[in-house]
Short mmCIF file of C-alpha atoms in Angstrom, two decimals:
data_model
loop_
_atom_site.label_atom_id
_atom_site.label_comp_id
_atom_site.label_asym_id
_atom_site.label_seq_id
_atom_site.Cartn_x
_atom_site.Cartn_y
_atom_site.Cartn_z
CA MET A 1 -24.63 31.06 16.73
CA SER A 2 -21.58 31.53 14.51
CA GLU A 3 -19.88 28.58 12.84
CA ASP A 4 -16.69 27.24 14.41
CA PRO A 5 -13.97 28.62 12.06
CA ASP A 6 -11.83 25.50 12.49
CA HIS A 7 -14.77 23.29 11.57
CA GLY A 8 -15.49 25.48 8.56
CA ARG A 9 -11.89 25.26 7.37
CA SER A 10 -11.91 21.50 7.88
CA GLY A 11 -15.11 21.14 5.86
CA LEU A 12 -13.71 23.28 3.06
CA ARG A 13 -10.49 21.26 3.05
CA ASP A 14 -12.46 18.01 2.91
CA ARG A 15 -14.56 19.24 -0.01
CA LEU A 16 -11.45 20.44 -1.83
CA THR A 17 -9.67 17.11 -1.29
CA ASP A 18 -12.68 15.15 -2.52
CA GLY A 19 -13.03 17.43 -5.53
CA LEU A 20 -9.37 17.03 -6.49
CA TYR A 21 -9.57 13.25 -6.37
CA GLY A 22 -12.78 13.36 -8.36
CA LEU A 23 -11.05 15.53 -10.96
CA GLY A 24 -8.20 13.01 -11.09
CA TRP A 25 -10.51 10.10 -11.88
CA THR A 26 -12.46 12.05 -14.49
CA ALA A 27 -9.78 14.19 -16.19
CA VAL A 28 -6.44 12.38 -15.88
CA LYS A 29 -7.68 9.25 -17.64
CA LYS A 30 -8.63 11.40 -20.65
CA LEU A 31 -5.14 12.85 -21.09
CA PRO A 32 -2.74 11.31 -23.61
CA GLU A 33 -0.51 9.00 -21.60
CA PRO A 34 2.78 10.86 -22.34
CA ALA A 35 1.15 14.09 -21.15
CA ALA A 36 -0.13 12.42 -17.97
CA ARG A 37 3.30 11.00 -17.20
CA THR A 38 4.97 14.37 -17.72
CA LEU A 39 2.35 16.12 -15.58
CA PHE A 40 2.72 13.77 -12.62
CA ARG A 41 6.52 13.72 -12.83
CA THR A 42 6.48 17.53 -12.72
CA LEU A 43 4.09 17.47 -9.75
CA ALA A 44 6.38 15.02 -7.96
CA ASP A 45 9.41 17.26 -8.45
CA GLN A 46 7.51 20.33 -7.26
CA VAL A 47 6.30 18.57 -4.10
CA TRP A 48 9.80 17.24 -3.46
CA LYS A 49 11.36 20.71 -3.80
CA ARG A 50 8.96 22.15 -1.23
CA ARG A 51 10.40 19.77 1.41
CA GLY A 52 7.10 19.39 3.23
CA LYS A 53 6.38 17.03 6.12
CA GLY A 54 5.61 14.04 3.90
CA VAL A 55 8.87 14.37 1.96
CA LEU A 56 10.91 14.81 5.14
CA ARG A 57 9.25 11.78 6.71
CA LEU A 58 9.88 9.72 3.58
CA GLU A 59 13.54 10.73 3.67
CA SER A 60 13.77 9.86 7.37
CA ASN A 61 12.25 6.44 6.71
CA LEU A 62 14.61 5.84 3.78
CA ALA A 63 17.55 6.65 6.04
CA ARG A 64 16.69 3.51 8.01
CA VAL A 65 16.35 1.41 4.88
CA VAL A 66 19.66 2.65 3.41
CA PRO A 67 21.65 3.53 6.55
CA ASP A 68 24.95 4.16 4.74
CA ALA A 69 23.41 6.63 2.27
CA SER A 70 24.91 10.12 2.16
CA PRO A 71 22.62 13.17 2.43
CA ALA A 72 22.92 13.59 -1.34
CA ARG A 73 21.95 9.95 -1.90
CA LEU A 74 18.98 10.27 0.48
CA ALA A 75 17.79 13.35 -1.38
CA GLU A 76 18.12 11.47 -4.66
CA LEU A 77 16.14 8.54 -3.21
CA SER A 78 13.38 10.75 -1.83
CA ARG A 79 13.04 12.53 -5.17
CA ALA A 80 12.77 9.17 -6.93
CA GLY A 81 10.34 8.13 -4.20
CA MET A 82 8.02 11.04 -4.90
CA ARG A 83 8.14 10.27 -8.62
CA SER A 84 7.23 6.66 -7.86
CA TYR A 85 4.42 7.80 -5.57
CA MET A 86 3.01 10.09 -8.24
CA ARG A 87 3.34 7.28 -10.79
CA TYR A 88 1.10 5.24 -8.51
CA TRP A 89 -1.54 7.98 -8.58
CA MET A 90 -1.26 8.58 -12.32
CA GLU A 91 -1.69 4.86 -13.03
CA SER A 92 -4.50 4.52 -10.50
CA PHE A 93 -6.49 7.37 -12.02
CA ARG A 94 -6.15 5.73 -15.45
CA LEU A 95 -6.45 2.09 -14.39
CA PRO A 96 -10.26 1.86 -14.76
CA THR A 97 -9.84 2.48 -18.51
CA TRP A 98 -7.14 -0.17 -19.05
CA SER A 99 -8.06 -3.32 -20.93
CA PRO A 100 -7.32 -6.76 -19.43
CA GLU A 101 -4.55 -7.08 -22.04
CA ARG A 102 -2.98 -3.80 -20.92
CA ILE A 103 -3.13 -4.82 -17.26
CA LYS A 104 -1.52 -8.18 -18.01
CA ALA A 105 1.26 -6.49 -20.03
CA SER A 106 1.96 -4.00 -17.24
CA ILE A 107 3.03 -6.47 -14.55
CA ASP A 108 5.43 -9.42 -14.45
CA VAL A 109 5.00 -11.68 -11.40
CA THR A 110 7.41 -14.38 -10.26
CA GLY A 111 6.17 -17.09 -7.93
CA ALA A 112 2.57 -16.79 -9.13
CA HIS A 113 2.25 -20.58 -8.92
CA ARG A 114 2.28 -20.31 -5.13
CA LEU A 115 -0.97 -18.39 -5.30
CA THR A 116 -2.66 -20.48 -7.98
CA ASP A 117 -1.58 -23.80 -6.44
CA GLY A 118 -3.02 -22.76 -3.08
CA LEU A 119 -6.33 -21.76 -4.60
CA ASP A 120 -6.49 -24.87 -6.81
CA ALA A 121 -6.07 -27.00 -3.70
CA GLY A 122 -9.20 -25.41 -2.26
CA ARG A 123 -7.23 -23.67 0.44
CA GLY A 124 -7.89 -20.03 1.26
CA VAL A 125 -4.96 -17.72 0.49
CA ILE A 126 -3.85 -14.48 2.13
CA LEU A 127 -1.59 -12.15 0.16
CA ALA A 128 0.15 -9.65 2.46
CA LEU A 129 2.15 -6.79 1.00
CA PRO A 130 3.74 -3.46 1.93
CA HIS A 131 3.08 -0.04 0.38
CA LEU A 132 5.36 -0.77 -2.58
CA ALA A 133 4.83 0.48 -6.16
CA ASN A 134 1.20 0.03 -7.31
CA TRP A 135 -0.71 -2.52 -5.24
CA ASP A 136 -3.95 -1.61 -7.02
CA LEU A 137 -2.41 -2.71 -10.33
CA ALA A 138 -1.37 -5.97 -8.69
CA GLY A 139 -4.95 -6.43 -7.51
CA ALA A 140 -6.30 -5.70 -10.98
CA TRP A 141 -3.93 -8.35 -12.38
CA VAL A 142 -5.37 -10.90 -9.94
CA THR A 143 -8.98 -10.14 -10.89
CA THR A 144 -8.48 -9.76 -14.67
CA ASP A 145 -5.62 -12.06 -15.66
CA LEU A 146 -6.04 -14.78 -13.05
CA LYS A 147 -9.80 -14.10 -12.94
CA VAL A 148 -9.83 -14.54 -9.17
CA PRO A 149 -12.02 -12.21 -7.07
CA PHE A 150 -10.67 -11.21 -3.67
CA THR A 151 -11.56 -9.32 -0.52
CA THR A 152 -9.54 -6.48 0.97
CA VAL A 153 -9.81 -3.84 3.69
CA ALA A 154 -9.65 -0.07 3.26
CA GLU A 155 -8.95 2.59 5.84
CA ARG A 156 -11.92 4.92 6.34
CA LEU A 157 -10.99 8.29 4.90
CA LYS A 158 -12.39 11.75 5.48
CA PRO A 159 -14.56 13.05 3.99
CA GLU A 160 -16.86 10.05 3.65
CA THR A 161 -17.41 10.92 -0.01
CA LEU A 162 -13.69 10.38 -0.66
CA TYR A 163 -13.81 6.97 1.03
CA ASP A 164 -16.80 6.13 -1.17
CA ARG A 165 -14.78 7.12 -4.27
CA PHE A 166 -11.98 4.74 -3.32
CA VAL A 167 -14.40 1.90 -2.59
CA ALA A 168 -16.16 2.41 -5.93
CA TYR A 169 -12.80 2.56 -7.74
CA ARG A 170 -11.55 -0.70 -6.23
CA GLU A 171 -14.88 -2.46 -6.59
CA GLY A 172 -14.76 -1.44 -10.26
CA LEU A 173 -11.50 -3.40 -10.49
CA GLY A 174 -13.21 -6.52 -9.13
CA MET A 175 -12.35 -6.25 -5.44
CA GLU A 176 -14.67 -6.66 -2.45
CA VAL A 177 -13.78 -3.80 -0.08
CA LEU A 178 -14.50 -3.85 3.66
CA PRO A 179 -14.04 -0.86 5.99
CA HIS A 180 -11.12 -1.17 8.40
CA SER A 181 -13.13 0.27 11.27
CA GLY A 182 -16.23 -1.26 12.78
CA GLY A 183 -14.86 -4.62 13.92
CA ALA A 184 -16.77 -6.80 11.42
CA ALA A 185 -14.01 -7.07 8.81
CA PHE A 186 -12.07 -9.88 10.50
CA GLY A 187 -15.07 -12.21 10.64
CA THR A 188 -15.94 -11.58 7.00
CA LEU A 189 -12.33 -12.18 5.92
CA ALA A 190 -12.27 -15.45 7.89
CA ARG A 191 -15.48 -16.62 6.18
CA ARG A 192 -14.06 -15.84 2.74
CA LEU A 193 -10.90 -17.82 3.53
CA ARG A 194 -12.76 -20.83 4.95
CA ALA A 195 -14.69 -20.94 1.68
CA GLY A 196 -11.39 -21.22 -0.21
CA GLY A 197 -11.28 -17.55 -1.24
CA LEU A 198 -8.53 -14.97 -1.56
CA VAL A 199 -7.80 -12.07 0.80
CA CYS A 200 -5.28 -9.31 0.04
CA LEU A 201 -4.01 -7.03 2.82
CA VAL A 202 -1.55 -4.14 2.86
CA ALA A 203 0.25 -5.02 6.07
CA ASP A 204 3.36 -2.94 6.74
CA ARG A 205 1.73 -0.28 8.94
CA ASP A 206 -0.47 -0.91 11.95
CA LEU A 207 -3.61 1.23 12.05
CA SER A 208 -5.00 -0.17 15.29
CA ALA A 209 -2.17 0.62 17.76
CA SER A 210 -2.53 -3.01 18.90
CA GLY A 211 -0.27 -4.65 16.35
CA VAL A 212 2.76 -6.87 16.75
CA GLU A 213 6.21 -5.48 17.45
CA VAL A 214 8.78 -6.58 14.88
CA THR A 215 12.40 -5.84 14.12
CA PHE A 216 12.44 -3.95 10.85
CA PHE A 217 15.64 -2.59 9.35
CA GLY A 218 17.35 -2.82 12.73
CA ASP A 219 14.74 -1.12 14.91
CA THR A 220 11.33 -1.85 16.40
CA ALA A 221 8.16 -1.19 14.42
CA ARG A 222 4.58 -2.38 14.83
CA MET A 223 2.74 -4.29 12.10
CA PRO A 224 -0.82 -5.64 12.01
CA ALA A 225 -1.53 -9.05 13.50
CA GLY A 226 -4.44 -9.73 11.15
CA PRO A 227 -2.67 -11.77 8.44
CA ALA A 228 -1.08 -14.14 10.96
CA LEU A 229 -4.26 -14.50 13.01
CA LEU A 230 -6.35 -15.21 9.92
CA ALA A 231 -3.91 -17.90 8.78
CA GLN A 232 -4.00 -19.57 12.19
CA GLN A 233 -7.77 -19.49 12.54
CA THR A 234 -8.68 -20.58 9.01
CA GLY A 235 -5.76 -22.72 7.83
CA ALA A 236 -5.25 -20.34 4.89
CA LEU A 237 -1.92 -20.06 3.10
CA LEU A 238 -0.08 -16.82 4.02
CA LEU A 239 2.05 -15.43 1.17
CA PRO A 240 4.16 -12.24 1.36
CA VAL A 241 4.21 -10.17 -1.84
CA THR A 242 6.61 -7.41 -2.86
CA LEU A 243 6.50 -5.08 -5.87
CA GLY A 244 8.81 -2.64 -7.61
CA TYR A 245 9.59 -0.68 -10.76
CA ASP A 246 12.77 -1.16 -12.78
CA GLY A 247 12.76 1.85 -15.10
CA THR A 248 10.37 0.23 -17.60
CA PRO A 249 6.58 0.48 -17.95
CA VAL A 250 6.30 -3.04 -16.50
CA MET A 251 5.98 -3.40 -12.72
CA LYS A 252 7.73 -6.41 -11.21
CA GLY A 253 6.06 -8.53 -8.55
CA ARG A 254 7.28 -11.39 -6.40
CA ILE A 255 5.20 -13.85 -4.40
CA HIS A 256 7.52 -15.16 -1.70
CA GLU A 257 7.65 -18.52 0.06
CA PRO A 258 4.68 -19.08 2.39
CA VAL A 259 4.84 -18.10 6.04
CA GLU A 260 4.03 -21.28 7.95
CA VAL A 261 2.19 -21.48 11.27
CA PRO A 262 4.71 -22.62 13.93
CA ASP A 263 4.04 -26.02 15.45
CA ALA A 264 4.60 -24.86 19.02
CA GLY A 265 3.97 -21.82 21.18
CA THR A 266 1.00 -19.80 22.35
CA ARG A 267 -1.20 -17.98 19.86
CA ALA A 268 0.59 -14.73 20.72
CA GLN A 269 4.00 -16.37 20.17
CA ARG A 270 2.93 -17.86 16.84
CA THR A 271 1.48 -14.53 15.73
CA SER A 272 4.68 -12.73 16.66
CA SER A 273 6.85 -15.23 14.77
CA MET A 274 4.68 -15.10 11.64
CA THR A 275 4.45 -11.31 11.61
CA GLN A 276 8.23 -11.10 11.94
CA ALA A 277 8.55 -13.44 8.96
CA LEU A 278 6.28 -11.11 6.97
CA ALA A 279 8.38 -8.11 8.02
CA ASP A 280 11.55 -9.91 6.89
CA ALA A 281 10.05 -10.62 3.45
CA PHE A 282 8.84 -7.02 3.16
CA ALA A 283 12.35 -5.81 4.04
CA VAL A 284 13.83 -7.83 1.16
CA GLY A 285 11.51 -6.18 -1.36
CA ILE A 286 11.90 -2.69 0.12
CA ALA A 287 15.70 -2.98 0.17
CA ASP A 288 15.59 -3.96 -3.50
CA HIS A 289 13.32 -1.01 -4.40
CA PRO A 290 13.61 1.61 -1.62
CA GLU A 291 12.44 4.42 -3.90
CA ASP A 292 9.16 2.55 -4.50
CA TRP A 293 8.19 2.29 -0.82
CA HIS A 294 5.46 4.89 -0.35
CA MET A 295 5.76 5.31 3.41
CA LEU A 296 5.23 9.01 4.11
CA GLN A 297 4.10 8.39 7.70
CA ARG A 298 5.82 7.46 10.94
CA LEU A 299 6.38 3.72 11.30
CA TRP A 300 9.10 2.94 13.84
CA LEU A 301 8.20 3.20 17.52
CA ALA A 302 11.10 5.54 18.21
CA ASP A 303 9.68 7.98 15.65
CA LEU A 304 6.15 7.66 16.99
CA GLU A 305 7.43 8.61 20.44
CA THR A 306 9.43 11.64 19.22
CA ARG A 307 6.84 14.24 18.29
CA GLU A 308 9.44 16.84 17.25
CA ASP A 309 10.32 14.80 14.20
CA PRO A 310 8.70 15.75 10.87
CA ARG A 311 5.62 13.72 10.03
#
């Protein structure tokens, strides 16, 4: 029986993807840093010039974030966005070789007392953040500078070997990584929080199709209910976090005011209110740093329903 050609192409593509990421983690960290920065900036510009689906989707998303932007301004933002995205990858490939001193010097966080005070009080803490700047660097700062371990969730990637690479990379930075699929993650996260631990979740895009509808930059999107549900069930402190670059080597972070559990309403109503509060905090950070929001996928419901749009 002959091999299905589509399956063969898919397998080849998976092996190529895994090999490229493996090359990144082995070779990029050995380059002199100026050379690595130049390489990834050049790659970003080349990808941007090709105007592929990811770039077009990024530009479409940015048009919602900056609705009064001209086409020229949107193009400028999307180019800066691809450079920011490639900076994330360049830093992530090199991050395992950074010293604790280098990690500490590479991020400046305001509102960090909200996190440390919550943990010192013996209360579990949930940090929820969007796909802004380099969330892996923020996680490394938590584990190395604050010396606080935490648990997070990762989307299962194909091929499985690539998912394993990402898990090993993040575990090497001091994170406990649970798979998003399988249904057991929520219970484990709840146990960590009840024990006074820390959970960090990227929470601006729903992967389950059963998230909470929120108003986000003037239109309806769906975001995961997990952070709000965990806070309600465990009594943990829920803190939104936003990140961004400012043209310097130092990433800026902000830990916002906590999202409180409403006193009244059903569980669904409380979850909706809390998830909307998260979305509002995310919108503040994204509006401040639109070029650092790495959202190259569909997010708003209107875009999910219109299949002709670029993805």
